[in-house]
CSV table of C-alpha atoms and ligand atoms in Angstrom, one decimal:
chain,number,residue,atom,x,y,z
A,1,MET,CA,9.8,18.9,-1.4
A,2,ILE,CA,6.1,18.7,-2.2
A,3,MET,CA,4.2,15.5,-1.3
A,4,THR,CA,0.5,15.8,-1.9
A,5,TYR,CA,-1.7,13.0,-0.9
A,6,LYS,CA,-4.4,12.1,-3.3
A,7,SER,CA,-7.1,9.5,-3.3
A,8,THR,CA,-6.5,6.6,-5.6
A,9,ARG,CA,-10.1,7.0,-6.8
A,10,GLY,CA,-10.6,10.6,-7.5
A,11,ASN,CA,-9.8,14.3,-7.1
A,12,PHE,CA,-9.6,14.4,-3.3
A,13,SER,CA,-6.2,15.9,-2.3
A,14,THR,CA,-4.7,16.7,1.1
A,15,ASP,CA,-1.4,16.9,3.0
A,16,SER,CA,0.4,14.1,4.8
A,17,ARG,CA,-0.8,15.1,8.3
A,18,HIS,CA,-4.5,15.1,7.3
A,19,ALA,CA,-4.0,11.9,5.3
A,20,VAL,CA,-2.7,10.2,8.5
A,21,LEU,CA,-5.6,11.7,10.6
A,22,GLN,CA,-8.2,10.5,8.2
A,23,GLY,CA,-6.8,7.1,7.4
A,24,ILE,CA,-8.9,6.6,4.3
A,25,ALA,CA,-10.1,9.1,1.6
A,26,PRO,CA,-13.8,10.2,1.7
A,27,ASP,CA,-14.4,8.5,-1.7
A,28,GLY,CA,-13.2,5.1,-0.3
A,29,GLY,CA,-9.8,5.4,-2.1
A,30,LEU,CA,-6.4,5.2,-0.4
A,31,PHE,CA,-4.2,8.2,0.1
A,32,THR,CA,-1.2,7.9,-2.1
A,33,SER,CA,1.4,10.5,-3.1
A,34,PRO,CA,1.7,10.8,-6.9
A,35,GLU,CA,5.1,12.5,-6.3
A,36,ILE,CA,6.5,9.2,-4.9
A,37,THR,CA,7.7,8.2,-8.4
A,38,ASP,CA,9.8,11.4,-8.8
A,39,ILE,CA,11.1,11.7,-5.3
A,40,HIS,CA,14.6,12.9,-4.8
A,41,PHE,CA,16.0,11.1,-1.9
A,42,ASP,CA,19.6,10.9,-0.8
A,43,TRP,CA,19.5,7.1,-0.2
A,44,LYS,CA,23.2,6.7,-0.2
A,45,ARG,CA,23.6,8.9,2.7
A,46,CYS,CA,20.6,7.3,4.4
A,47,ILE,CA,22.1,3.9,4.4
A,48,THR,CA,25.1,5.1,6.4
A,49,LEU,CA,22.9,6.1,9.3
A,50,PRO,CA,21.9,4.2,12.5
A,51,THR,CA,18.3,2.9,12.3
A,52,GLU,CA,16.5,5.6,14.3
A,53,GLN,CA,18.1,8.4,12.2
A,54,MET,CA,17.4,6.4,9.1
A,55,ALA,CA,13.7,6.3,10.1
A,56,THR,CA,13.7,10.0,10.7
A,57,GLU,CA,15.1,10.8,7.2
A,58,ILE,CA,12.7,8.4,5.5
A,59,LEU,CA,9.6,9.6,7.4
A,60,LYS,CA,10.5,13.2,6.8
A,61,ALA,CA,10.7,12.5,3.1
A,62,LEU,CA,7.4,10.6,2.9
A,63,LEU,CA,5.5,12.8,5.4
A,64,PRO,CA,7.1,16.2,5.0
A,65,ASP,CA,4.4,18.3,6.7
A,66,PHE,CA,5.2,16.8,10.2
A,67,SER,CA,7.5,18.9,12.4
A,68,GLU,CA,9.8,17.4,15.0
A,69,MET,CA,10.0,14.0,13.3
A,70,GLU,CA,13.2,13.1,15.2
A,71,LYS,CA,11.5,13.4,18.5
A,72,LEU,CA,8.5,11.4,17.4
A,73,VAL,CA,10.8,8.6,16.2
A,74,GLU,CA,12.6,8.5,19.5
A,75,LYS,CA,9.4,8.4,21.5
A,76,ALA,CA,8.1,5.6,19.3
A,77,TYR,CA,11.1,3.3,19.4
A,78,HIS,CA,13.6,4.1,22.0
A,79,GLY,CA,13.9,1.2,24.5
A,80,LYS,CA,10.7,-0.5,23.1
A,81,PHE,CA,12.4,-3.2,21.0
A,82,GLU,CA,14.6,-5.9,22.3
A,83,PRO,CA,17.6,-5.2,20.1
A,84,GLU,CA,18.9,-1.6,19.8
A,85,ASP,CA,18.8,-1.6,16.0
A,86,LEU,CA,15.1,-2.7,16.1
A,87,THR,CA,15.2,-5.1,13.1
A,88,PRO,CA,18.4,-7.2,13.0
A,89,LEU,CA,19.5,-9.1,9.9
A,90,VAL,CA,20.9,-12.6,10.5
A,91,GLN,CA,22.3,-15.1,8.1
A,92,VAL,CA,20.5,-18.4,7.9
A,93,GLY,CA,21.8,-21.0,5.4
A,94,GLU,CA,22.1,-19.3,2.0
A,95,ASN,CA,19.6,-16.5,2.8
A,96,TRP,CA,19.3,-13.6,5.2
A,97,ILE,CA,16.5,-13.3,7.6
A,98,LEU,CA,15.3,-9.8,8.6
A,99,GLU,CA,13.9,-10.3,12.1
A,100,LEU,CA,11.0,-7.9,12.3
A,101,PHE,CA,9.4,-9.5,15.4
A,102,ARG,CA,11.5,-8.3,18.2
A,103,GLY,CA,9.1,-5.5,19.3
A,104,PRO,CA,6.6,-5.3,22.2
A,105,THR,CA,4.0,-7.8,20.7
A,106,SER,CA,6.4,-10.1,18.7
A,107,ALA,CA,5.0,-9.4,15.3
A,108,PHE,CA,6.3,-7.1,12.5
A,109,LYS,CA,3.3,-4.9,12.9
A,110,ASP,CA,5.1,-3.4,15.9
A,111,VAL,CA,7.5,-1.5,13.7
A,112,ALA,CA,4.6,0.6,12.2
A,113,LEU,CA,2.2,0.6,15.1
A,114,SER,CA,4.8,1.9,17.6
A,115,MET,CA,5.1,4.9,15.3
A,116,LEU,CA,1.5,5.5,14.2
A,117,PRO,CA,0.2,6.8,17.6
A,118,GLN,CA,3.0,9.3,17.6
A,119,LEU,CA,2.1,10.4,14.1
A,120,ILE,CA,-1.6,10.7,14.9
A,121,THR,CA,-1.0,12.6,18.1
A,122,ALA,CA,1.4,15.0,16.4
A,123,ALA,CA,-1.0,15.5,13.4
A,124,ARG,CA,-3.7,16.3,15.8
A,125,LYS,CA,-1.7,18.9,17.7
A,126,GLN,CA,0.0,20.4,14.6
A,127,THR,CA,-3.2,20.8,12.7
A,128,GLY,CA,-5.1,22.3,15.7
A,129,CYS,CA,-7.5,19.4,15.7
A,130,SER,CA,-9.3,19.1,19.0
A,131,ASP,CA,-11.4,16.0,18.1
A,132,ARG,CA,-10.8,12.7,19.8
A,133,ILE,CA,-9.5,10.3,17.2
A,134,VAL,CA,-11.4,6.9,17.2
A,135,ILE,CA,-9.3,4.2,15.6
A,136,LEU,CA,-11.2,1.4,13.9
A,137,THR,CA,-9.1,-1.6,13.1
A,138,ALA,CA,-9.8,-4.9,11.4
A,139,THR,CA,-7.2,-7.6,12.2
A,140,SER,CA,-6.2,-11.0,10.8
A,141,GLY,CA,-4.4,-11.5,14.2
A,142,ASP,CA,-1.4,-9.4,14.6
A,143,THR,CA,-2.4,-5.8,13.8
A,144,GLY,CA,-5.0,-5.9,16.6
A,145,LYS,CA,-2.6,-6.5,19.4
A,146,ALA,CA,0.1,-4.2,18.0
A,147,ALA,CA,-2.4,-1.4,17.6
A,148,LEU,CA,-3.8,-1.9,21.1
A,149,GLU,CA,-0.3,-1.8,22.6
A,150,GLY,CA,0.5,1.3,20.6
A,151,PHE,CA,-2.7,3.2,21.4
A,152,HIS,CA,-3.7,2.2,24.9
A,153,ASN,CA,-3.9,5.2,27.2
A,154,VAL,CA,-2.7,7.5,24.4
A,155,GLU,CA,-4.4,10.8,25.1
A,156,GLY,CA,-7.0,12.0,22.7
A,157,THR,CA,-7.5,8.5,21.1
A,158,GLN,CA,-9.8,5.5,21.4
A,159,ILE,CA,-9.4,2.2,19.7
A,160,ILE,CA,-11.8,-0.6,18.7
A,161,VAL,CA,-10.4,-3.8,17.2
A,162,PHE,CA,-12.4,-6.4,15.3
A,163,TYR,CA,-10.9,-9.9,14.8
A,164,PRO,CA,-12.4,-13.0,13.1
A,165,TYR,CA,-14.0,-15.3,15.6
A,166,GLY,CA,-12.1,-18.6,15.6
A,167,GLY,CA,-9.8,-17.2,12.9
A,168,VAL,CA,-6.7,-16.3,15.0
A,169,SER,CA,-4.3,-18.4,17.1
A,170,GLU,CA,-5.0,-19.0,20.8
A,171,ILE,CA,-2.0,-16.8,21.7
A,172,GLN,CA,-3.1,-14.0,19.3
A,173,LYS,CA,-6.5,-14.1,20.9
A,174,ALA,CA,-5.2,-14.0,24.4
A,175,GLN,CA,-2.9,-11.0,23.5
A,176,MET,CA,-6.0,-9.0,22.4
A,177,THR,CA,-8.6,-10.0,24.9
A,178,THR,CA,-6.4,-9.3,27.9
A,179,GLN,CA,-5.4,-5.8,26.8
A,180,GLU,CA,-5.3,-3.2,29.5
A,181,GLY,CA,-6.2,0.5,29.0
A,182,GLU,CA,-9.1,2.9,29.5
A,183,ASN,CA,-9.6,3.7,25.8
A,184,VAL,CA,-9.6,0.2,24.2
A,185,LYS,CA,-12.3,-2.2,23.0
A,186,VAL,CA,-11.9,-5.6,21.4
A,187,CYS,CA,-14.7,-7.5,19.6
A,188,ALA,CA,-14.9,-10.9,17.7
A,189,VAL,CA,-16.8,-11.1,14.5
A,190,ARG,CA,-18.4,-14.2,13.1
A,191,GLY,CA,-16.7,-14.3,9.7
A,192,ASN,CA,-13.2,-14.0,8.3
A,193,PHE,CA,-10.7,-11.1,8.0
A,194,ASP,CA,-12.3,-9.9,4.8
A,195,ASP,CA,-15.7,-9.6,6.6
A,196,CYS,CA,-14.1,-7.6,9.3
A,197,GLN,CA,-12.3,-5.3,6.9
A,198,ARG,CA,-15.4,-4.8,4.8
A,199,GLY,CA,-17.4,-4.0,8.0
A,200,VAL,CA,-14.8,-1.4,9.1
A,201,LYS,CA,-14.7,0.2,5.7
A,202,GLN,CA,-18.5,0.4,5.8
A,203,ALA,CA,-18.4,2.0,9.2
A,204,PHE,CA,-16.1,4.7,7.8
A,205,GLY,CA,-18.5,5.3,4.9
A,206,GLU,CA,-21.6,5.5,7.0
A,207,ILE,CA,-20.4,7.1,10.2
A,208,SER,CA,-17.6,9.6,9.3
A,209,LYS,CA,-19.9,12.3,8.0
A,210,LYS,CA,-22.6,11.6,10.6
A,211,ILE,CA,-20.3,12.4,13.5
A,212,GLN,CA,-18.7,15.6,12.1
A,213,GLY,CA,-18.9,18.3,14.6
A,214,THR,CA,-19.4,15.9,17.6
A,215,GLY,CA,-15.8,16.2,18.7
A,216,LYS,CA,-14.9,12.8,17.3
A,217,THR,CA,-13.1,11.7,14.1
A,218,LEU,CA,-12.6,8.2,12.8
A,219,SER,CA,-9.2,6.9,11.7
A,220,SER,CA,-7.6,3.6,10.9
A,221,ALA,CA,-4.6,1.7,12.2
A,222,ASN,CA,-4.7,-0.7,9.2
A,223,SER,CA,-2.2,-0.4,6.4
A,224,ILE,CA,-4.7,1.6,4.4
A,225,ASN,CA,-3.4,4.4,6.6
A,226,ILE,CA,-0.3,5.9,5.0
A,227,GLY,CA,1.1,6.6,8.5
A,228,ARG,CA,1.2,2.8,8.9
A,229,LEU,CA,2.9,2.1,5.6
A,230,ALA,CA,5.7,4.8,5.8
A,231,PRO,CA,7.5,3.4,8.9
A,232,GLN,CA,7.7,0.0,7.1
A,233,VAL,CA,9.9,1.4,4.4
A,234,VAL,CA,12.7,1.8,6.9
A,235,TYR,CA,13.7,-1.8,7.4
A,236,TYR,CA,14.3,-2.4,3.6
A,237,PHE,CA,17.0,0.2,4.0
A,238,SER,CA,18.4,-1.1,7.2
A,239,ALA,CA,18.7,-4.6,5.7
A,240,TYR,CA,20.6,-3.2,2.8
A,241,ARG,CA,22.9,-1.3,5.1
A,242,ASP,CA,23.6,-4.4,7.1
A,243,LEU,CA,24.5,-6.4,4.0
A,244,LEU,CA,26.9,-3.7,3.0
A,245,LYS,CA,28.4,-3.6,6.4
A,246,ALA,CA,28.8,-7.4,6.4
A,247,GLY,CA,30.7,-7.1,3.1
A,248,ARG,CA,28.1,-9.2,1.3
A,249,ILE,CA,27.3,-6.6,-1.3
A,250,GLY,CA,28.9,-3.5,-2.8
A,251,MET,CA,27.2,-0.1,-3.0
A,252,GLY,CA,24.6,-0.2,-5.7
A,253,ASP,CA,24.3,-4.1,-5.9
A,254,LYS,CA,20.8,-5.3,-6.1
A,255,VAL,CA,19.1,-7.3,-3.3
A,256,ASP,CA,15.9,-9.4,-3.6
A,257,TYR,CA,13.3,-9.2,-0.8
A,258,VAL,CA,10.9,-12.0,-0.1
A,259,VAL,CA,7.8,-10.9,1.8
A,260,PRO,CA,5.0,-13.0,3.4
A,261,THR,CA,2.0,-11.2,2.1
A,262,GLY,CA,-1.6,-10.7,3.1
A,263,ASN,CA,-3.0,-7.1,2.8
A,264,PHE,CA,0.0,-6.1,0.6
A,265,GLY,CA,1.2,-3.4,3.0
A,266,ASP,CA,4.6,-4.8,3.9
A,267,ILE,CA,5.6,-5.5,0.3
A,268,LEU,CA,4.3,-2.2,-1.0
A,269,ALA,CA,6.6,-0.5,1.5
A,270,GLY,CA,9.5,-2.4,-0.3
A,271,PHE,CA,8.3,-0.9,-3.5
A,272,TYR,CA,8.4,2.6,-2.0
A,273,ALA,CA,12.0,1.9,-0.9
A,274,LYS,CA,12.7,1.0,-4.5
A,275,LEU,CA,11.1,4.2,-5.8
A,276,MET,CA,13.2,6.1,-3.3
A,277,GLY,CA,16.3,4.8,-4.9
A,278,LEU,CA,17.2,1.7,-2.9
A,279,PRO,CA,18.7,-1.0,-5.3
A,280,VAL,CA,15.9,-3.5,-4.9
A,281,GLY,CA,16.0,-6.4,-7.3
A,282,MET,CA,12.8,-8.5,-7.2
A,283,LEU,CA,10.1,-8.1,-4.6
A,284,ILE,CA,8.7,-11.6,-4.1
A,285,CYS,CA,5.1,-11.8,-3.0
A,286,ALA,CA,4.9,-15.0,-0.9
A,287,ALA,CA,1.3,-16.3,-0.3
A,288,ASN,CA,-0.3,-19.3,1.3
A,289,VAL,CA,-3.1,-21.2,-0.4
A,290,ASN,CA,-5.3,-18.2,-0.4
A,291,ASN,CA,-3.2,-17.4,-3.4
A,292,VAL,CA,-5.3,-14.7,-5.1
A,293,LEU,CA,-2.3,-12.4,-5.4
A,294,THR,CA,-0.1,-15.0,-6.9
A,295,GLU,CA,-2.6,-15.5,-9.7
A,296,PHE,CA,-3.0,-11.8,-10.1
A,297,ILE,CA,0.7,-11.0,-10.5
A,298,ARG,CA,1.1,-13.9,-13.0
A,299,THR,CA,-2.0,-13.2,-15.1
A,300,GLY,CA,-3.4,-9.7,-14.4
A,301,LYS,CA,-6.7,-11.2,-13.3
A,302,TYR,CA,-7.8,-10.7,-9.7
A,303,ASN,CA,-10.6,-13.0,-8.7
A,304,ARG,CA,-11.8,-13.3,-5.1
A,305,ASN,CA,-14.5,-15.8,-5.9
A,306,ARG,CA,-12.8,-18.8,-4.6
A,307,PRO,CA,-12.8,-20.9,-1.4
A,308,PHE,CA,-11.4,-19.2,1.7
A,309,TYR,CA,-8.9,-21.4,3.5
A,310,LYS,CA,-8.0,-21.2,7.2
A,311,THR,CA,-4.3,-21.9,7.3
A,312,ASP,CA,-1.4,-22.1,9.8
A,313,SER,CA,-0.4,-18.6,8.6
A,314,PRO,CA,-3.7,-16.9,9.6
A,315,SER,CA,-2.4,-13.3,9.3
A,316,MET,CA,-2.2,-14.0,5.5
A,317,ASP,CA,-5.7,-15.5,5.2
A,318,ILE,CA,-6.9,-12.7,3.1
A,319,LEU,CA,-8.7,-12.5,-0.3
A,320,VAL,CA,-9.0,-8.8,-0.7
A,321,SER,CA,-5.6,-7.1,-0.3
A,322,SER,CA,-6.3,-3.4,0.3
A,323,ASN,CA,-2.9,-2.0,-0.5
A,324,LEU,CA,-2.8,-3.5,-4.0
A,325,GLU,CA,-4.9,-0.5,-4.9
A,326,ARG,CA,-2.0,1.8,-4.3
A,327,LEU,CA,0.2,-0.2,-6.6
A,328,LEU,CA,-2.5,-0.3,-9.2
A,329,TYR,CA,-2.7,3.5,-9.1
A,330,LEU,CA,1.0,3.9,-9.8
A,331,ALA,CA,1.1,1.0,-12.3
A,332,CYS,CA,-1.6,2.4,-14.5
A,333,GLY,CA,-0.1,5.9,-14.7
A,334,LYS,CA,-2.1,7.4,-11.8
A,335,ASN,CA,-5.3,7.0,-13.7
A,336,THR,CA,-8.0,7.3,-11.0
A,337,GLU,CA,-10.8,6.4,-13.4
A,338,LYS,CA,-9.2,3.1,-14.1
A,339,VAL,CA,-8.6,2.3,-10.5
A,340,SER,CA,-12.2,3.3,-9.6
A,341,LYS,CA,-13.5,1.0,-12.3
A,342,TRP,CA,-11.4,-2.0,-11.1
A,343,MET,CA,-12.4,-1.4,-7.5
A,344,GLN,CA,-16.0,-1.1,-8.5
A,345,SER,CA,-15.8,-4.3,-10.4
A,346,LEU,CA,-14.1,-6.0,-7.4
A,347,SER,CA,-16.9,-5.0,-5.1
A,348,THR,CA,-19.8,-5.9,-7.4
A,349,SER,CA,-18.5,-9.0,-9.1
A,350,GLY,CA,-15.5,-10.0,-7.0
A,351,GLU,CA,-13.1,-9.7,-9.9
A,352,PHE,CA,-11.2,-7.4,-12.3
A,353,GLU,CA,-8.6,-7.6,-14.9
A,354,VAL,CA,-5.9,-5.0,-15.6
A,355,ASP,CA,-4.5,-4.0,-19.1
A,356,SER,CA,-1.2,-5.4,-20.3
A,357,GLU,CA,0.8,-2.2,-19.7
A,358,THR,CA,-0.3,-2.1,-16.1
A,359,LEU,CA,0.6,-5.8,-15.7
A,360,CYS,CA,4.1,-5.2,-17.3
A,361,TYR,CA,4.8,-2.4,-14.8
A,362,ILE,CA,3.9,-4.7,-12.0
A,363,GLN,CA,5.9,-7.7,-13.3
A,364,ARG,CA,9.0,-5.6,-13.7
A,365,SER,CA,9.3,-5.4,-9.9
A,366,PHE,CA,7.2,-8.2,-8.5
A,367,GLY,CA,7.6,-12.0,-8.6
A,368,THR,CA,5.5,-14.5,-6.7
A,369,TRP,CA,5.2,-18.0,-5.3
A,370,TYR,CA,2.7,-19.6,-3.0
A,371,CYS,CA,3.1,-22.4,-0.5
A,372,THR,CA,0.7,-25.2,0.5
A,373,GLN,CA,0.0,-26.2,4.1
A,374,GLU,CA,2.2,-29.3,3.8
A,375,GLU,CA,5.1,-27.3,2.3
A,376,THR,CA,4.8,-24.7,5.2
A,377,THR,CA,5.1,-27.5,7.8
A,378,GLU,CA,8.0,-29.0,5.8
A,379,GLU,CA,9.9,-25.7,5.6
A,380,ILE,CA,9.7,-25.1,9.4
A,381,ARG,CA,11.1,-28.5,10.1
A,382,ASP,CA,13.7,-28.3,7.4
A,383,CYS,CA,15.0,-24.9,8.5
A,384,TRP,CA,15.2,-26.1,12.1
A,385,GLU,CA,17.0,-29.3,11.2
A,386,LYS,CA,19.5,-27.7,8.8
A,387,ASN,CA,20.1,-24.4,10.4
A,388,HIS,CA,18.9,-24.7,14.0
A,389,TYR,CA,16.8,-21.6,13.3
A,390,LEU,CA,13.2,-21.6,14.2
A,391,ILE,CA,10.7,-19.8,11.9
A,392,ASP,CA,7.0,-19.1,12.3
A,393,PRO,CA,4.5,-20.3,9.7
A,394,HIS,CA,4.3,-16.9,8.0
A,395,THR,CA,8.1,-16.7,7.6
A,396,ALA,CA,8.0,-20.3,6.4
A,397,VAL,CA,5.8,-19.3,3.5
A,398,ALA,CA,8.4,-16.7,2.5
A,399,TRP,CA,11.3,-19.2,3.1
A,400,HIS,CA,9.6,-21.5,0.6
A,401,ALA,CA,9.3,-18.8,-2.0
A,402,ALA,CA,13.0,-17.9,-1.5
A,403,ARG,CA,13.9,-21.5,-2.1
A,404,ARG,CA,11.8,-21.6,-5.3
A,405,LEU,CA,13.4,-18.3,-6.5
A,406,ARG,CA,16.8,-19.8,-6.0
A,407,GLU,CA,15.9,-23.1,-7.7
A,408,SER,CA,14.3,-21.2,-10.7
A,409,GLY,CA,17.7,-19.6,-11.5
A,410,LYS,CA,15.8,-16.3,-12.1
A,411,SER,CA,18.0,-14.3,-9.8
A,412,SER,CA,21.4,-14.5,-8.3
A,413,ASN,CA,21.0,-11.5,-6.1
A,414,PRO,CA,21.4,-11.9,-2.3
A,415,THR,CA,18.0,-12.8,-0.8
A,416,VAL,CA,16.5,-11.2,2.3
A,417,VAL,CA,13.5,-13.0,3.8
A,418,LEU,CA,11.3,-10.9,5.9
A,419,SER,CA,10.4,-12.7,9.1
A,420,THR,CA,7.1,-11.3,10.4
A,421,ALA,CA,6.4,-13.1,13.7
A,422,SER,CA,7.9,-14.9,16.6
A,423,PRO,CA,7.4,-18.7,16.3
A,424,TYR,CA,6.0,-18.6,19.8
A,425,LYS,CA,2.9,-16.8,18.6
A,426,PHE,CA,2.0,-20.0,16.7
A,427,PRO,CA,3.3,-22.8,19.0
A,428,GLN,CA,0.8,-25.4,17.7
A,429,ALA,CA,1.7,-25.2,14.1
A,430,VAL,CA,5.4,-25.1,14.9
A,431,LEU,CA,5.3,-28.1,17.3
A,432,LYS,CA,3.4,-30.0,14.6
A,433,ALA,CA,6.1,-29.2,12.1
A,434,LEU,CA,8.8,-30.5,14.5
A,435,GLY,CA,6.8,-33.7,15.0
A,436,THR,CA,5.9,-33.1,18.6
A,437,GLN,CA,2.6,-33.7,20.4
A,438,THR,CA,0.5,-30.6,20.7
A,439,ASP,CA,-1.7,-31.3,23.7
A,440,GLY,CA,-2.7,-28.8,26.3
A,441,ASN,CA,-3.3,-25.1,25.9
A,442,GLY,CA,-1.2,-22.6,24.0
A,443,PHE,CA,0.9,-21.7,27.0
A,444,LYS,CA,1.8,-25.3,27.7
A,445,MET,CA,2.8,-25.6,24.0
A,446,ILE,CA,5.0,-22.6,24.4
A,447,ARG,CA,6.8,-24.3,27.3
A,448,THR,CA,7.1,-27.5,25.3
A,449,LEU,CA,8.5,-25.6,22.3
A,450,HIS,CA,11.0,-23.9,24.5
A,451,SER,CA,12.1,-27.1,26.2
A,452,ILE,CA,12.7,-28.7,22.8
A,453,THR,CA,14.5,-25.8,21.1
A,454,GLY,CA,16.0,-23.7,23.9
A,455,ILE,CA,15.0,-20.5,22.0
A,456,PRO,CA,14.1,-17.8,24.6
A,457,VAL,CA,10.3,-17.1,24.9
A,458,PRO,CA,9.5,-13.3,24.4
A,459,SER,CA,8.5,-12.1,27.9
A,460,ASN,CA,5.3,-10.3,26.5
A,461,LEU,CA,4.0,-13.7,25.5
A,462,SER,CA,4.8,-15.7,28.7
A,463,ALA,CA,3.3,-12.9,30.8
A,464,LEU,CA,-0.1,-13.4,29.1
A,465,GLU,CA,-1.0,-16.6,30.9
A,466,ASN,CA,-1.7,-14.8,34.2
A,467,LYS,CA,-3.7,-12.0,32.7
A,468,GLN,CA,-7.4,-11.6,33.0
A,469,GLU,CA,-9.6,-11.8,29.9
A,470,LYS,CA,-11.5,-8.5,29.6
A,471,PHE,CA,-13.3,-8.7,26.2
A,472,THR,CA,-15.8,-11.4,25.2
A,473,ASP,CA,-18.1,-9.7,22.7
A,474,VAL,CA,-19.0,-11.7,19.6
A,475,ILE,CA,-21.1,-10.1,16.8
A,476,ASN,CA,-22.0,-10.7,13.2
A,477,ALA,CA,-20.2,-8.8,10.4
A,478,ASP,CA,-23.3,-6.7,9.6
A,479,GLU,CA,-23.4,-5.5,13.2
A,480,ILE,CA,-20.0,-3.7,13.0
A,481,VAL,CA,-21.6,-0.3,12.1
A,482,SER,CA,-24.1,-0.4,15.0
A,483,TYR,CA,-21.4,-1.7,17.4
A,484,VAL,CA,-19.2,1.3,16.6
A,485,LEU,CA,-22.1,3.7,16.9
A,486,LYS,CA,-23.0,2.3,20.3
A,487,GLU,CA,-19.4,2.6,21.5
A,488,LEU,CA,-19.2,6.2,20.3
A,489,GLU,CA,-22.3,6.9,22.4
A,490,GLN,CA,-20.8,5.4,25.5
A,491,TRP,CA,-17.4,7.0,25.3
A,492,LYS,CA,-18.3,10.5,26.2
B,1,LIG,C1,0.1,-8.9,8.8
B,1,LIG,C2,1.1,-10.1,8.6
B,1,LIG,C3,1.5,-10.5,7.4
B,1,LIG,C4,1.1,-9.8,6.1
B,1,LIG,O1,1.5,-8.5,6.0
B,1,LIG,P1,0.7,-7.5,5.0
B,1,LIG,O2,1.3,-6.2,5.1
B,1,LIG,O3,-0.8,-7.6,5.4
B,1,LIG,O4,0.9,-8.1,3.6
B,1,LIG,C5,2.5,-11.5,7.3
B,1,LIG,N1,2.9,-12.1,8.4
B,1,LIG,C6,2.5,-11.8,9.7
B,1,LIG,C7,2.9,-12.5,10.9
B,1,LIG,C8,1.5,-10.7,9.8
B,1,LIG,O5,1.1,-10.4,11.0
């Protein structure tokens, strides 16, 4: 099976190993396989497998140039997640919740970022690359820690994480600034996630060529890296398998998935699952009040010129959703000229509009709702009171969209809500929703939340309180490039 990886913006083409190593194409486009729409994948066999084997099959199909995928999967996941099947599906009220937060840092990013270091290390060895791989990562809060955890002390790699100063929860910040490891660096940026992401993309553009031949190569742990996206396809299959096992669906029945969305990586993985044959009904893009994607999916107009809101779901406070570019590429018939034009327009005027055929393609698979701050709070309380199930603010945004979908009568398929973080990562917002005082620091709030609900606290979070803060740098967004250059100098 041939899977070439092409830039969404031009003629640049490579194989899956090089695509993973490079992270982003030299022309600024994202590596996407045009063959994904014609892929022959035995999905019916796949959904009979246990999760690790399922992951092996799916990753082999999407990244076929890697050898020994089974070993890589085992190294990535075995014993690292709390439950043996990694991402359990539980029934809550009328819906199903896919718990993606049972990994080492209590966010869904763990699923992909446990795997990515394995893929990068293997790609390095298997392509005979002797360069050290320097991972640059912009984070809205959760990618940073999951990437640090995945890459710390991994031979042949170094990682620098940029997060928005004051833009992440206290617990998220503590997770990152206390990170141990010889090859890690964490830096706050005055600005929001979009500023961090722009700075990192600029660093790729300006530095990648400059350092050729110096024994270092830049790569990315953001979902612009296809090696980050591919592992996320797996849990769409595992959820389907679990519904089948529970007797809630028959083989071939459609299932809707509701996805709390920021950079559009998670939900795009769901679309890949659909292209691979999985009977996916609607993919519902759930957004908070930074609802640029909701507007786009409804109207075909993308406009980032709008106020940026800091919300209780900070990992979704994003106005430029990188992975949308991959969907646009497929939706417009793989026309790289069109994609380039839209992306050019986005970067110069902050907006673009797609043609009606492209929009139709998108609307056939994607629906959307957004959720206000008050509604987010309300959903957390309501879900706790009715079901005694505690959701975090990101999951609450999706829970809201699932409710709206049901009320709209637009679909009668079973609904799977993707739960992307442990409520203990956002104790302040969750306590507020339960109507409890939120005094003291984040760790005190974690204890309060535990005493009210009795839900076990993930050990990785309670352990943070006694850890030493190691990273205190704060810079401006336009200093990201020089910061990276300086770090490259120091890391001999
Ligand atoms: C990253 C993140 C999201 C958004 O996922 P994307 O792939 O960026 O759309 C949602 N919820 C949580 C908790 C996250 O960390």
